[in-house]
mmCIF file of C-alpha atoms in Angstrom:
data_model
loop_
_atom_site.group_PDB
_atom_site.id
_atom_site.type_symbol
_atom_site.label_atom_id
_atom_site.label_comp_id
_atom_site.label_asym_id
_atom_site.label_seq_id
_atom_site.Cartn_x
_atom_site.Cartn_y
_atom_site.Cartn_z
ATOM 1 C CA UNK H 276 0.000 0.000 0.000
ATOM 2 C CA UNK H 277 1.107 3.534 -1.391
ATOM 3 C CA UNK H 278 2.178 5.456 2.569
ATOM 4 C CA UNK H 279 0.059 8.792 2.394
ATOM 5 C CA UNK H 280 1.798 11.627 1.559
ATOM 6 C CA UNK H 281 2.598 14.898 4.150
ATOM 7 C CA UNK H 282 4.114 17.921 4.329
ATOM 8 C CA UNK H 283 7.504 16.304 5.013
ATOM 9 C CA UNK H 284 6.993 15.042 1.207
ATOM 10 C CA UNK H 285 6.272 18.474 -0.104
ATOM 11 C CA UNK H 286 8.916 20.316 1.203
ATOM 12 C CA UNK H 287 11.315 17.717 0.195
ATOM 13 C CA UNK H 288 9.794 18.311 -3.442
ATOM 14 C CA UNK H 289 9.566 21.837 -3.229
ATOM 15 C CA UNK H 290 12.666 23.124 -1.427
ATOM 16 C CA UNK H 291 11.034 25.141 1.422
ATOM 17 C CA UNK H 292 10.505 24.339 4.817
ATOM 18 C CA UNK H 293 8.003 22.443 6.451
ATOM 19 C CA UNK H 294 6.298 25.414 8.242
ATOM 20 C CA UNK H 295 6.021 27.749 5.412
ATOM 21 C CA UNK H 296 4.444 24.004 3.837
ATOM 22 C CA UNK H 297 1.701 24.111 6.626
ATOM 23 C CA UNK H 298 1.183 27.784 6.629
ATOM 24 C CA UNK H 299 0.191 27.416 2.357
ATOM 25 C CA UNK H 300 -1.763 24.147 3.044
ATOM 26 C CA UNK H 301 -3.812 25.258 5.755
ATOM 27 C CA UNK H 302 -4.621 28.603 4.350
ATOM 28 C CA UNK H 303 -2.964 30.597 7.332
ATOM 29 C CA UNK H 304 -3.057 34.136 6.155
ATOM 30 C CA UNK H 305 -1.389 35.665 9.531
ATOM 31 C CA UNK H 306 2.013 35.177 7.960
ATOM 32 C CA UNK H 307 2.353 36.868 4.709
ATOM 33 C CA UNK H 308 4.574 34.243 2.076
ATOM 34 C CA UNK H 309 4.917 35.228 -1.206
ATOM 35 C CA UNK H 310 2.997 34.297 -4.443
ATOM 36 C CA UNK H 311 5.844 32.206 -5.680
ATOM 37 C CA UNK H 312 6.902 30.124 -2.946
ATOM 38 C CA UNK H 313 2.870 29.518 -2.827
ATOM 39 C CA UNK H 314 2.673 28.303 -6.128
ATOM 40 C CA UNK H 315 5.536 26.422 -6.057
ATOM 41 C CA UNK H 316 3.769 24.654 -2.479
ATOM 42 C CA UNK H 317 0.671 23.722 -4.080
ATOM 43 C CA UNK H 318 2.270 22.474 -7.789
ATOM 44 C CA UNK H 319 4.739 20.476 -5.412
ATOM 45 C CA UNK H 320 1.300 18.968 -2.979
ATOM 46 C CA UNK H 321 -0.344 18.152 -6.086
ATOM 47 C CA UNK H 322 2.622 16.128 -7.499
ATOM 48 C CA UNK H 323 3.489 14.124 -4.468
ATOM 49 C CA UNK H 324 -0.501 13.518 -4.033
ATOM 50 C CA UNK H 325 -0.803 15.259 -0.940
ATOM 51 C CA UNK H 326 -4.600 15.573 0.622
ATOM 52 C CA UNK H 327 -4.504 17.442 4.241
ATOM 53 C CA UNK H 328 -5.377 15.228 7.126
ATOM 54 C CA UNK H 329 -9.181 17.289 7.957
ATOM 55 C CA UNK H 330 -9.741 14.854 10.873
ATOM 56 C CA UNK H 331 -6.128 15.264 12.784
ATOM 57 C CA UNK H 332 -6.545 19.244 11.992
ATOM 58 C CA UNK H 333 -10.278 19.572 13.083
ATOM 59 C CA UNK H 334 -8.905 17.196 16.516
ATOM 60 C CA UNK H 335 -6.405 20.267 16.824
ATOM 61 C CA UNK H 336 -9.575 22.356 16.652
ATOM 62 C CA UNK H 337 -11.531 20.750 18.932
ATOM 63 C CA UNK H 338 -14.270 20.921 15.342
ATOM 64 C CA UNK H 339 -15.172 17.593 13.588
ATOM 65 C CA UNK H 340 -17.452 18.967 11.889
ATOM 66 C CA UNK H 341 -19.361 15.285 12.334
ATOM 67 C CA UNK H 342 -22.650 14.546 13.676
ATOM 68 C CA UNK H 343 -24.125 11.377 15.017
ATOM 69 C CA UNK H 344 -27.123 9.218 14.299
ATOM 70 C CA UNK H 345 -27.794 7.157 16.368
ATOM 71 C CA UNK H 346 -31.021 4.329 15.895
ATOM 72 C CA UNK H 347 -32.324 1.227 17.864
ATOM 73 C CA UNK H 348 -32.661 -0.756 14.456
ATOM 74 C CA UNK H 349 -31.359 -0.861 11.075
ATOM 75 C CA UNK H 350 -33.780 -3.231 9.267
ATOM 76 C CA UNK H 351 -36.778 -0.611 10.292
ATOM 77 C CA UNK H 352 -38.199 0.850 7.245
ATOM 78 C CA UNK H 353 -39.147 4.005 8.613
ATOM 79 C CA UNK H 354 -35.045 4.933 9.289
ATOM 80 C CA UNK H 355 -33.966 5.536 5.605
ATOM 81 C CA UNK H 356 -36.000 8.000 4.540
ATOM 82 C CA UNK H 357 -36.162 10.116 8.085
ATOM 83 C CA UNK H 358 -32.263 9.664 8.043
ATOM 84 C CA UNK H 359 -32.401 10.855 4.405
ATOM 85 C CA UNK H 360 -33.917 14.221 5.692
ATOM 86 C CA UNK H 361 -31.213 14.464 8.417
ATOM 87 C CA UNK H 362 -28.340 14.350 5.978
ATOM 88 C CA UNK H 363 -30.084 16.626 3.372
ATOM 89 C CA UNK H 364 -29.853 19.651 5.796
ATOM 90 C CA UNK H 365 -26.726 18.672 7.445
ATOM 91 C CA UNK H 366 -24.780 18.346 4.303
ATOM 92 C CA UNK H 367 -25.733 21.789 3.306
ATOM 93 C CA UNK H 368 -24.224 22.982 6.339
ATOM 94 C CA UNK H 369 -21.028 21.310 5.929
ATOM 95 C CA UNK H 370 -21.478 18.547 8.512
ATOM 96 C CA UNK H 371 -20.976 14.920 7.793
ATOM 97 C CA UNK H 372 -22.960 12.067 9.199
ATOM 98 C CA UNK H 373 -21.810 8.886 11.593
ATOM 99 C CA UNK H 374 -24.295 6.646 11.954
ATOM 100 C CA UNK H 375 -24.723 4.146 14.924
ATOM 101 C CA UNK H 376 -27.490 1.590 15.627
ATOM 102 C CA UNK H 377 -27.588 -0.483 18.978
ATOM 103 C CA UNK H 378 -30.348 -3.318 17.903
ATOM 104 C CA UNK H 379 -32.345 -2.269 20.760
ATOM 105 C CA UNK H 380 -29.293 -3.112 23.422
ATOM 106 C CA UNK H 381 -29.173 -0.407 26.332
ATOM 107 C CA UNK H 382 -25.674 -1.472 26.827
ATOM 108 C CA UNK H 383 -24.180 -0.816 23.498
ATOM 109 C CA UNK H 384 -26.388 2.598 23.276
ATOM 110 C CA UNK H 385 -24.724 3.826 26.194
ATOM 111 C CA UNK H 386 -21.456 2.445 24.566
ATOM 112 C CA UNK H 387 -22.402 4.625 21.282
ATOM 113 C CA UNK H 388 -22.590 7.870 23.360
ATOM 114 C CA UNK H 389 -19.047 7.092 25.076
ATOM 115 C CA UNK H 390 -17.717 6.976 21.311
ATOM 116 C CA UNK H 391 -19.844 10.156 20.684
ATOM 117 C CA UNK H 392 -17.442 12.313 22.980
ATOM 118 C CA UNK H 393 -14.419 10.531 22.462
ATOM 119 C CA UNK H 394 -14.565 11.136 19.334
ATOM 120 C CA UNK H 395 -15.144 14.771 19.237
ATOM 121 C CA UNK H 396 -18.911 14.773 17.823
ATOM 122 C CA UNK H 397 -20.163 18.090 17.544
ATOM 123 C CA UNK H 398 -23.997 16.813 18.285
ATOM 124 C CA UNK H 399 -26.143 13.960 17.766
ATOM 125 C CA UNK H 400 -29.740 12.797 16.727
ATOM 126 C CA UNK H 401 -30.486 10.022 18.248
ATOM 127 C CA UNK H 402 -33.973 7.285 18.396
ATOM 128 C CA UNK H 403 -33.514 6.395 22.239
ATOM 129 C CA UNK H 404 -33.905 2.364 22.782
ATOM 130 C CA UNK H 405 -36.109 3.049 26.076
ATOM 131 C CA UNK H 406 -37.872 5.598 27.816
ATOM 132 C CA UNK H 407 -35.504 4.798 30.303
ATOM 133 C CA UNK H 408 -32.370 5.655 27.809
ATOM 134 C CA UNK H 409 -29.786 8.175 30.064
ATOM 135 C CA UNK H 410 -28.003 10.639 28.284
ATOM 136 C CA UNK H 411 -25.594 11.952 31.399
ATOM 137 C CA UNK H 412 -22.464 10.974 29.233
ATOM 138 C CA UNK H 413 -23.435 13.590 26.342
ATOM 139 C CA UNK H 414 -23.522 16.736 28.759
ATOM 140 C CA UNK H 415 -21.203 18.400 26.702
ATOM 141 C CA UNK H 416 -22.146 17.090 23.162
ATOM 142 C CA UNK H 417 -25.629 18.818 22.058
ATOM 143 C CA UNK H 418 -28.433 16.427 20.934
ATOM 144 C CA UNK H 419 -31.846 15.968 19.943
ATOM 145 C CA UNK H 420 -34.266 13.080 20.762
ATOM 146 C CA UNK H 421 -36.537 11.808 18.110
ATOM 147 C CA UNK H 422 -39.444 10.723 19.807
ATOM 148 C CA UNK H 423 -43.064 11.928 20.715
ATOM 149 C CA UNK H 424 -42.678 10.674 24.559
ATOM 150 C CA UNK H 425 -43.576 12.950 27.366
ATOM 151 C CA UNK H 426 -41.108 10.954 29.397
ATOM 152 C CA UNK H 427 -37.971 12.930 27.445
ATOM 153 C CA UNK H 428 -39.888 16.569 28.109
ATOM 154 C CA UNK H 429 -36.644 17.849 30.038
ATOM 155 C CA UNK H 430 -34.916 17.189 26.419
ATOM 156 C CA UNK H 431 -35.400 19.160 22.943
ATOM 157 C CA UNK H 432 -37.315 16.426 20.882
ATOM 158 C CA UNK H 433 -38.949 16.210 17.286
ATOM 159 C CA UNK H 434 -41.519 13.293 16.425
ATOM 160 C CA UNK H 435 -44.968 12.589 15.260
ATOM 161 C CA UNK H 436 -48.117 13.444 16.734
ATOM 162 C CA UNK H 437 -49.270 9.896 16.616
ATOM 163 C CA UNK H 438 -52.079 10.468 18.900
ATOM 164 C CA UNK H 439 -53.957 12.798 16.412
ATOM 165 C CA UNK H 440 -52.804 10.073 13.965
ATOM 166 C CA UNK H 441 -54.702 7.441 15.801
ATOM 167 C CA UNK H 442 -57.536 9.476 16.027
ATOM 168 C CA UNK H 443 -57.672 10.011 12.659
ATOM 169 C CA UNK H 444 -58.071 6.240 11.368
ATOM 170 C CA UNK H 445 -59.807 5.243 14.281
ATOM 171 C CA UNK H 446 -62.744 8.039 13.647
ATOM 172 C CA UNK H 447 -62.672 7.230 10.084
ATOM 173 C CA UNK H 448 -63.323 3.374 10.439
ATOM 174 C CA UNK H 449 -66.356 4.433 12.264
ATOM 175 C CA UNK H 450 -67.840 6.371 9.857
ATOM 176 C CA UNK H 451 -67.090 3.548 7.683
ATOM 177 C CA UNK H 452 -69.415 1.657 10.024
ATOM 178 C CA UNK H 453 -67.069 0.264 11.994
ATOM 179 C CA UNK H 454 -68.044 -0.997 15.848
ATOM 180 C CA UNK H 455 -65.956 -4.020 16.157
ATOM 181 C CA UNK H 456 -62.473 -3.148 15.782
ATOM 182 C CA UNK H 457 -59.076 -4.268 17.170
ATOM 183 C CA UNK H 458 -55.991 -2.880 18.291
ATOM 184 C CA UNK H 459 -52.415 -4.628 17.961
ATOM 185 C CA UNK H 460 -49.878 -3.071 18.937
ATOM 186 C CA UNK H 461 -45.887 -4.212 19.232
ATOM 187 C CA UNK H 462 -42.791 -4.439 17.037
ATOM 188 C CA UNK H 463 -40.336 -1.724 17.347
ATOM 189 C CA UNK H 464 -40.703 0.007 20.056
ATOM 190 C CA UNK H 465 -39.782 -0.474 23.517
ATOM 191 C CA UNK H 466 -42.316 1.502 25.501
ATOM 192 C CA UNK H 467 -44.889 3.724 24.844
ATOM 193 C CA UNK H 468 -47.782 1.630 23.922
ATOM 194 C CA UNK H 469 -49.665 2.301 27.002
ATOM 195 C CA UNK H 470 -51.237 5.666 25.579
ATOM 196 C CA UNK H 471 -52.698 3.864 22.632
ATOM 197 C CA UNK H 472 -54.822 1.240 24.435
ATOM 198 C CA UNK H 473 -55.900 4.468 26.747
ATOM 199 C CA UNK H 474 -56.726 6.255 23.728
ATOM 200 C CA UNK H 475 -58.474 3.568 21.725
ATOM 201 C CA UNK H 476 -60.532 2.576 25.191
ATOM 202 C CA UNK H 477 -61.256 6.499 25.323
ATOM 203 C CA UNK H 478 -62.497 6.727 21.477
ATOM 204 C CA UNK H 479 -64.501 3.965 22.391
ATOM 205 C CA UNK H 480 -66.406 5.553 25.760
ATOM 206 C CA UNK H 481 -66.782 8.543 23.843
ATOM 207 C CA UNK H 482 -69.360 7.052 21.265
ATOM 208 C CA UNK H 483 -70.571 4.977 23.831
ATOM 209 C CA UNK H 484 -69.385 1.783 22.992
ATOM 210 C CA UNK H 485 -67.998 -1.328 25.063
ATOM 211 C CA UNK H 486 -64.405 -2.653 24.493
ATOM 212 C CA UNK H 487 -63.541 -6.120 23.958
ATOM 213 C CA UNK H 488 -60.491 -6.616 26.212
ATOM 214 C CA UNK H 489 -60.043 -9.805 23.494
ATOM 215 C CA UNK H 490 -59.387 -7.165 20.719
ATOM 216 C CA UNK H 491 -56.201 -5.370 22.378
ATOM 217 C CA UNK H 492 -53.551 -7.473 20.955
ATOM 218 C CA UNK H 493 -49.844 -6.923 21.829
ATOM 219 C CA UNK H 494 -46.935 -8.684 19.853
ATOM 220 C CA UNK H 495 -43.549 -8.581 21.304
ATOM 221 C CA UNK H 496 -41.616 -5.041 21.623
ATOM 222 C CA UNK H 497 -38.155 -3.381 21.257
ATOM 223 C CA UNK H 498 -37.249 -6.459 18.423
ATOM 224 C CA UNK H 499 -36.150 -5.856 14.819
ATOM 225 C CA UNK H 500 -38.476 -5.182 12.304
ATOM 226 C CA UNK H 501 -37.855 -9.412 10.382
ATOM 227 C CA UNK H 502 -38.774 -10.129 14.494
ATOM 228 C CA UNK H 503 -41.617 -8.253 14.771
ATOM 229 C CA UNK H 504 -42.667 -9.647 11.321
ATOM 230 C CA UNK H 505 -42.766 -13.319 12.441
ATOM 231 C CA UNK H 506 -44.405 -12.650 15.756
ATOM 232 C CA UNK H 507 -47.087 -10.795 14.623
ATOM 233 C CA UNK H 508 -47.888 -13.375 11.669
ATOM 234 C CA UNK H 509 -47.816 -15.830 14.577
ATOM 235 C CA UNK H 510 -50.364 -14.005 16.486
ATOM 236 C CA UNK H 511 -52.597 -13.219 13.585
ATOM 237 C CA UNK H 512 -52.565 -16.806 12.345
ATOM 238 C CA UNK H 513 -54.274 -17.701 15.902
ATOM 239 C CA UNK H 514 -56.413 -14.664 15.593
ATOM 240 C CA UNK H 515 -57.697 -14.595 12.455
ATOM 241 C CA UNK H 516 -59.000 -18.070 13.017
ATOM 242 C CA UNK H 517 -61.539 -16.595 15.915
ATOM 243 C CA UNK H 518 -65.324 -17.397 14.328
ATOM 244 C CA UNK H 519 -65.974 -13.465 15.746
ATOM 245 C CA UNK H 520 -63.855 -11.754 14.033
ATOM 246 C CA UNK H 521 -63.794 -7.597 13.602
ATOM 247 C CA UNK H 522 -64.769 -5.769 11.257
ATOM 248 C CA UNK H 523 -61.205 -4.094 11.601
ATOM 249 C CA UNK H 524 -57.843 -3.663 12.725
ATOM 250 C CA UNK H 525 -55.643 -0.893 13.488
ATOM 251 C CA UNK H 526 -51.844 -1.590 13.874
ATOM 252 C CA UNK H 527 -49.415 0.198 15.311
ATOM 253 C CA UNK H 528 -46.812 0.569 12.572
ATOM 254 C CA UNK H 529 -47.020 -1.225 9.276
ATOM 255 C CA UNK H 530 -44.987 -3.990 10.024
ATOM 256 C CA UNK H 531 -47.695 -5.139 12.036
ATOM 257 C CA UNK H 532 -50.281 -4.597 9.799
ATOM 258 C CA UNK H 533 -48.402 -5.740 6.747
ATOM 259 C CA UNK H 534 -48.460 -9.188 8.832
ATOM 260 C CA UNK H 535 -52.104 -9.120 9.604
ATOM 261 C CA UNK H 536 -52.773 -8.394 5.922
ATOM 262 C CA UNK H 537 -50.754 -11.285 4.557
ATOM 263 C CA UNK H 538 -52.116 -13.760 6.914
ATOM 264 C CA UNK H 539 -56.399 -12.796 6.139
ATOM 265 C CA UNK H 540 -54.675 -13.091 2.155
ATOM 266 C CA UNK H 541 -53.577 -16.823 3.249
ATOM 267 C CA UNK H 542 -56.704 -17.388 5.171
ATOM 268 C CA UNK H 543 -59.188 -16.412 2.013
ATOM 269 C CA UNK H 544 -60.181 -13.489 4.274
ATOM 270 C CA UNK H 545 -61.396 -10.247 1.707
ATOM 271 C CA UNK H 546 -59.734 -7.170 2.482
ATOM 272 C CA UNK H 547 -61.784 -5.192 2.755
ATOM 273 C CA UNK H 548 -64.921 -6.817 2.212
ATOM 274 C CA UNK H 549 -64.786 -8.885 5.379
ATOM 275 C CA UNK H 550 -62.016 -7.126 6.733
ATOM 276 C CA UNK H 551 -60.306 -3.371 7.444
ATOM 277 C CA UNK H 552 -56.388 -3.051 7.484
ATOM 278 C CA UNK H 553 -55.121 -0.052 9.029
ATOM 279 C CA UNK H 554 -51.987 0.468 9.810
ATOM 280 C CA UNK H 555 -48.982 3.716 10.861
ATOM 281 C CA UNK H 556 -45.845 4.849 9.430
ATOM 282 C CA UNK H 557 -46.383 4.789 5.682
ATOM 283 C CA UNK H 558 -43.228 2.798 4.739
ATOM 284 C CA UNK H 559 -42.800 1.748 0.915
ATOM 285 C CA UNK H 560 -43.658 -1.624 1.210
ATOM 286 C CA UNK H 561 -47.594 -0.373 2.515
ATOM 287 C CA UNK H 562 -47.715 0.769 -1.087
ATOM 288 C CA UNK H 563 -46.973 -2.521 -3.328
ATOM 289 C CA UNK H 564 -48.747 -4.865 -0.724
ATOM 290 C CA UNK H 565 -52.077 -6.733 -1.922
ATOM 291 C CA UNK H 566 -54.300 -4.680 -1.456
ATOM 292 C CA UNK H 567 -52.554 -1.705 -0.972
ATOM 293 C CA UNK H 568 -52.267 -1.007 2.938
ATOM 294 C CA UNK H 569 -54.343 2.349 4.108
ATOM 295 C CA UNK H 570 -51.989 3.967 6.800
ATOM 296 C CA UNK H 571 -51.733 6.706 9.142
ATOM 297 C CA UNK H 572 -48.664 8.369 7.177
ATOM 298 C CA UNK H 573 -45.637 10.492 9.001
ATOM 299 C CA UNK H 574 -43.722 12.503 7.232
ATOM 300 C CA UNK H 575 -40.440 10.784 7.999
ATOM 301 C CA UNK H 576 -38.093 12.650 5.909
ATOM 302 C CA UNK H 577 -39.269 16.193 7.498
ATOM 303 C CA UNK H 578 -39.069 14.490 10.827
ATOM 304 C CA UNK H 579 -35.401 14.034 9.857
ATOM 305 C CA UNK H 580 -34.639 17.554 8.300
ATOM 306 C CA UNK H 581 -37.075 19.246 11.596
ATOM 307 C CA UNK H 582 -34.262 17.015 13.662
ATOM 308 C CA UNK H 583 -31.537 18.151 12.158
ATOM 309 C CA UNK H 584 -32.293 22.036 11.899
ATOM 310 C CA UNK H 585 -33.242 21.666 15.623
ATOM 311 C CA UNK H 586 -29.836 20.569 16.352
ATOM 312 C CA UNK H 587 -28.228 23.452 14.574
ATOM 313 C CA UNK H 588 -29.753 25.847 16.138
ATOM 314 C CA UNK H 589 -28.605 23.869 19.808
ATOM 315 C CA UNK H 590 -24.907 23.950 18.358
ATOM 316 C CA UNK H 591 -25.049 27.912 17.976
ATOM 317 C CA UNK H 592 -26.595 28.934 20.708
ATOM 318 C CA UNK H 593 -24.368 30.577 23.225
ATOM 319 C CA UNK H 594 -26.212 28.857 26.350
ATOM 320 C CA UNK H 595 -28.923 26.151 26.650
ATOM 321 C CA UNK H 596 -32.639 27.652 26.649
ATOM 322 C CA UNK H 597 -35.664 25.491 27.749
ATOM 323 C CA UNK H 598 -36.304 22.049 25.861
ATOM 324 C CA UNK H 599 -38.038 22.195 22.594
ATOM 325 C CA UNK H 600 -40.839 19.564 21.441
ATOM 326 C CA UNK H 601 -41.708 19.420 17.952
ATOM 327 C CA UNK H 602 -44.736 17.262 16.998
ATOM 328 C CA UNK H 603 -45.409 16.761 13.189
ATOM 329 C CA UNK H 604 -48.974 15.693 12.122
ATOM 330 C CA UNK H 605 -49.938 13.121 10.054
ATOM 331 C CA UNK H 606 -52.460 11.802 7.626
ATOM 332 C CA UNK H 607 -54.766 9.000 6.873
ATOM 333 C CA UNK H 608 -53.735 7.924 3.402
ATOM 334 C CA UNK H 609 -56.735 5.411 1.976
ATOM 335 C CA UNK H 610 -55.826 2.663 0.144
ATOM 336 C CA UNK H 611 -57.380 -1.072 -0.983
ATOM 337 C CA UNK H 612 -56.905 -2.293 2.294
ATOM 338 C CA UNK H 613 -59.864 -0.296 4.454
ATOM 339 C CA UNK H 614 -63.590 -0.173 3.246
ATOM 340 C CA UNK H 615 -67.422 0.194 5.046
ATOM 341 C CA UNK H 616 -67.968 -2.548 8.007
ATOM 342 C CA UNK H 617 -69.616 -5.531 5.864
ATOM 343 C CA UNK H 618 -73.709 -5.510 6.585
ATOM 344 C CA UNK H 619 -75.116 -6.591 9.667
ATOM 345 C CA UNK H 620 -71.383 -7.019 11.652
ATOM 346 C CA UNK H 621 -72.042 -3.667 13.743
ATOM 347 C CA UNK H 622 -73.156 -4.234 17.160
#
């Protein structure tokens, strides 16, 4: 291998010495040197193939000019394009990316924000594994949190306002007719599932109806999104089997209801006829799926560039000011997969 070339190899080539080398390289301008010897630097850097060491000379600056990413899992769908919208805005402020993902382990997370300061980060975005994640090793190193949570309120955080989301698919299966409908909730997350049972149990007392304790259906949480694939088609092929089945189901991301959907499809259950697949997120594969999933749909790539402007506005400011939530809203997008309760299944 071809040793990397520095400024010892340039001023060999060019005759000079190494200091007035590193003054031309590095553009210092508080010691005047003369066009020539300048020119005759630079033709002699770009002969020997000399490229300046940014990392060992932002180290001497205390200025990577880096930021971190950090995210529970990599196989999650919803990552790319929220990630995407991160280095959009960061790029165009000179900033470069590291990205770190702990598959869900609180141990390695923690381990991720000890490399964080050792290696000079100058922030970080990170998807906390828990809502019991601590962040006491990154006083010095501003971040932002992406997550809805009330539990990180003493922390600047952007995220979704998944509640309204809820809401929104929830009210308009029941003007579809829907009275019968489930919840399942799971996958990739580790906490936080609490508020949706309380809201769908609310939705229901509000129109008066009763809930099925039956229909709340949780799958396992904080697993990879393959994980959370298999479990829930291993719930769903025990559930979908019930002779009382609802007239709909509402998942919690669309992993979840990507499973439910494939199982009624193997089962000869119609979707929608017999059947209403909701589910949240809006990934890709919601889009290609038979029929086409309806979803509660986050923006995930303004999440990402709301994120990252959030933390560059934290990185200027002189002195920390009081934390910052963010919530995005979403939308229902309709697809194949949702249609009006079938006749005589309301209660």
């Amino acid at each position: 291998m071809k040793k990397r070339a520095t400024i010892v190899d340039v001023a060999k080539e060019c005759g000079v010495s190494q200091a007035t080398v590193a003054r031309v390289l590095s553009g210092q301008t508080g010691i005047r040197t003369k066009e020539s010897t300048r020119k005759r630097v630079l033709e002699a850097a770009k002969k020997v193939g000399y490229q300046r060491n940014a990392i060992a000379a932002n180290f001497r600056l205390q200025k990577t000019n880096s930021i971190a990413v950090s995210i529970a899992d990599i196989t999650n769908p919803f990552f790319p394009e929220l990630v995407k919208g991160i280095q959009e805005v960061l790029r165009d402020a000179g900033y470069s990316v590291v990205q770190l993902y702990n598959d869900w382990d609180a141990d390695v997370e923690q381990e991720h924000f000890d490399y964080m300061v050792r290696t000079c980060v100058e922030g970080a975005i990170i998807s906390p594994s828990a809502s019991t994640t601590g962040f006491d090793a990154l006083q010095s190193t501003p971040f932002v949190l992406l997550s809805n949570s009330d539990k990180f309120a003493m922390h600047d955080t952007v995220g979704n306002d998944s509640r309204s989301g809820m809401r929104l698919a929830l009210e308009r299966l029941y003007q579809l007719g829907h009275r019968r409908i489930a919840l399942f909730v799971g996958g990739s997350m580790r906490s936080g599932s609490n508020w949706r049972a309380e809201l769908f149990r609310e939705f229901h007392r509000e129109r008066g109806l009763s809930v099925d304790p039956e229909l709340i259906l949780e799958s396992d949480y904080g697993v990879s999104s393959t994980s959370s694939f298999a479990a829930a088609r291993k719930i769903m092929n025990s559930f979908l089997d019930r002779p009382d089945l609802p007239t709909a189901i509402f998942s919690s991301n669309d992993i979840l209801a990507l499973a439910t959907l494939q199982v009624a499809n193997e089962k000869g259950i119609d979707v929608p006829g017999r059947l209403s697949v909701v589910g949240m997120d809006g990934i890709f594969s919601g889009e290609v799926s038979y029929p086409p999933l309806t979803t509660v749909q986050k923006n995930r790539r303004e999440i990402g560039r709301t994120a990252a402007l959030a933390l560059l506005d934290k990185i200027k400011a002189s002195e920390d000011g009081p934390a910052r939530r963010q919530l995005l809203s979403c939308k229902l997008l309709e697809r194949g997969s949702m249609g009006p309760a079938m006749t005589g299944s309301q209660d």
